[in-house]
XYZ file of C-alpha atoms in Angstrom:
154
model
C 27.253 3.971 10.862
C 25.757 0.545 10.146
C 27.185 -1.708 7.331
C 25.043 -2.127 4.554
C 24.603 -5.195 2.385
C 26.660 -3.775 -0.473
C 29.425 -3.405 1.929
C 28.872 -7.079 3.222
C 29.180 -8.499 -0.385
C 32.888 -6.632 -0.254
C 33.965 -8.658 2.568
C 36.553 -10.980 1.566
C 36.571 -14.759 2.573
C 37.806 -17.472 0.343
C 36.577 -20.016 2.966
C 39.580 -20.852 5.041
C 40.556 -17.044 5.367
C 38.581 -14.167 6.485
C 39.483 -10.751 5.555
C 37.843 -7.536 7.140
C 40.486 -5.443 7.287
C 40.169 -1.425 6.393
C 36.796 -1.715 6.189
C 36.138 1.116 9.199
C 33.863 -1.390 11.194
C 32.481 -0.099 14.092
C 31.255 -2.244 17.481
C 27.890 -2.461 15.478
C 29.493 -3.483 12.383
C 31.501 -6.001 13.643
C 28.885 -7.458 15.879
C 26.648 -7.840 12.635
C 29.591 -9.203 10.148
C 30.523 -12.092 13.056
C 27.107 -13.236 12.984
C 26.859 -13.462 9.241
C 30.041 -15.688 9.373
C 29.159 -17.442 12.810
C 28.937 -20.953 11.215
C 32.719 -20.280 9.352
C 34.438 -21.876 12.358
C 36.900 -23.587 9.830
C 38.598 -20.325 9.438
C 42.556 -20.709 9.566
C 43.131 -16.889 9.172
C 41.463 -13.836 9.562
C 42.397 -10.144 9.074
C 40.958 -7.384 11.134
C 43.311 -4.959 11.031
C 42.879 -0.717 10.977
C 38.730 -0.558 11.901
C 36.943 1.422 14.548
C 35.672 -0.879 17.036
C 36.429 -0.775 20.847
C 36.285 -3.138 23.279
C 32.735 -4.051 22.896
C 33.545 -5.067 19.636
C 36.401 -6.545 20.701
C 34.604 -8.894 22.945
C 32.102 -10.447 20.160
C 35.145 -10.976 18.125
C 36.794 -12.835 21.069
C 34.054 -14.934 21.601
C 33.979 -15.683 17.869
C 37.580 -16.277 18.271
C 36.920 -19.093 20.455
C 34.770 -20.930 18.182
C 37.245 -21.519 15.804
C 39.436 -24.000 16.812
C 41.121 -23.996 13.550
C 42.579 -20.776 13.356
C 46.192 -20.589 12.763
C 46.590 -16.682 12.089
C 44.902 -13.397 13.336
C 45.983 -10.222 12.018
C 44.875 -7.436 14.385
C 47.188 -4.526 13.779
C 46.158 -0.696 13.619
C 43.443 -0.977 16.316
C 43.770 1.227 19.722
C 43.578 -1.961 22.088
C 43.573 -0.326 25.646
C 44.309 -1.655 29.007
C 41.589 -4.433 29.642
C 41.459 -4.974 25.926
C 44.720 -6.185 26.045
C 44.321 -8.688 28.871
C 41.081 -10.044 27.385
C 42.606 -10.382 23.984
C 45.475 -12.330 25.326
C 43.460 -14.483 27.181
C 41.255 -15.845 24.381
C 44.512 -16.023 22.192
C 46.738 -17.833 24.268
C 44.023 -20.846 23.934
C 44.442 -20.945 20.063
C 46.962 -22.820 18.606
C 48.417 -19.749 16.485
C 51.243 -19.884 14.107
C 51.227 -16.459 13.360
C 49.938 -13.265 15.271
C 50.356 -9.715 13.910
C 49.715 -7.017 16.753
C 51.706 -4.152 15.092
C 50.765 -0.303 16.069
C 48.195 -1.352 19.017
C 49.567 0.998 21.637
C 51.006 -1.822 23.245
C 53.509 -0.774 26.056
C 55.823 -2.206 28.881
C 53.354 -3.297 31.337
C 51.533 -5.428 28.578
C 54.260 -7.095 28.086
C 53.338 -9.848 30.781
C 49.710 -9.996 29.440
C 51.890 -11.746 26.242
C 53.079 -14.610 28.741
C 51.269 -17.380 26.686
C 53.996 -17.119 24.098
C 56.746 -18.938 26.341
C 54.458 -22.176 25.467
C 52.989 -21.381 22.356
C 53.010 -22.453 19.006
C 53.516 -19.558 17.414
C 56.424 -19.388 14.939
C 55.757 -15.532 13.574
C 55.089 -12.715 16.161
C 54.657 -9.057 14.483
C 54.680 -6.268 17.000
C 56.130 -3.234 14.696
C 55.433 0.034 15.947
C 54.470 -0.401 19.602
C 55.944 1.398 22.697
C 57.096 -1.363 24.346
C 60.391 0.228 25.902
C 63.701 -1.823 26.789
C 62.459 -3.324 29.794
C 59.548 -4.904 28.175
C 61.815 -5.622 25.276
C 63.932 -7.815 27.793
C 60.915 -9.477 29.332
C 59.679 -10.510 25.797
C 63.040 -11.888 24.717
C 63.037 -13.991 27.951
C 59.447 -15.162 26.970
C 60.363 -15.665 23.423
C 63.682 -17.959 24.153
C 61.397 -20.301 25.902
C 59.407 -20.889 22.874
C 60.626 -23.708 20.741
C 58.236 -22.883 17.787
C 59.448 -19.556 17.131
C 61.400 -19.010 13.814
C 64.691 -17.367 14.443
C-alpha cells in the first residue's frame, strides 16, 4: 500500500524528533517518507517502531541514519529484524553517538548479542531489549559487554 499525501500530513515531526511509529509503513512507504525528510539531518530522536518494512526498507532507513550526526535516540521496537538485518542495523548504529536505543520485541536471539559488541564502548545510557529471546548465554555475554560501558545508567 503506497503512502498517501493525507497520511504524510499525519507524520509527527517537531523539528528534532521524527515519529514514524505504528504507521504500517512498507518498504516503499518508508523510502518515500525518508526522501521527504532527507534534509532533516538535525534530528535527535527517531521512532520507527511497529511497522512492516523488510531488509530493503531497513537499508534505506540506515542510509538516512548515517546522515543524522546529532541523533541521540532510536526506537526500532516491534519490527522483525532477521539475521542480516540485525548485523546491518548495528553496523550503522555503532557509528552514531546514541544515548538511548530501544530494540524491544525484535526477535533478537543469543547469536545476535555479538552484533551488539559496540555497546561496550558506546555512549549509550539507556538500553531496552525487552521481549527478545536472548537466553542465559546471550544475557551473560550482554552483561559482560555492558559492564565495560561507563556511560550506561545503572
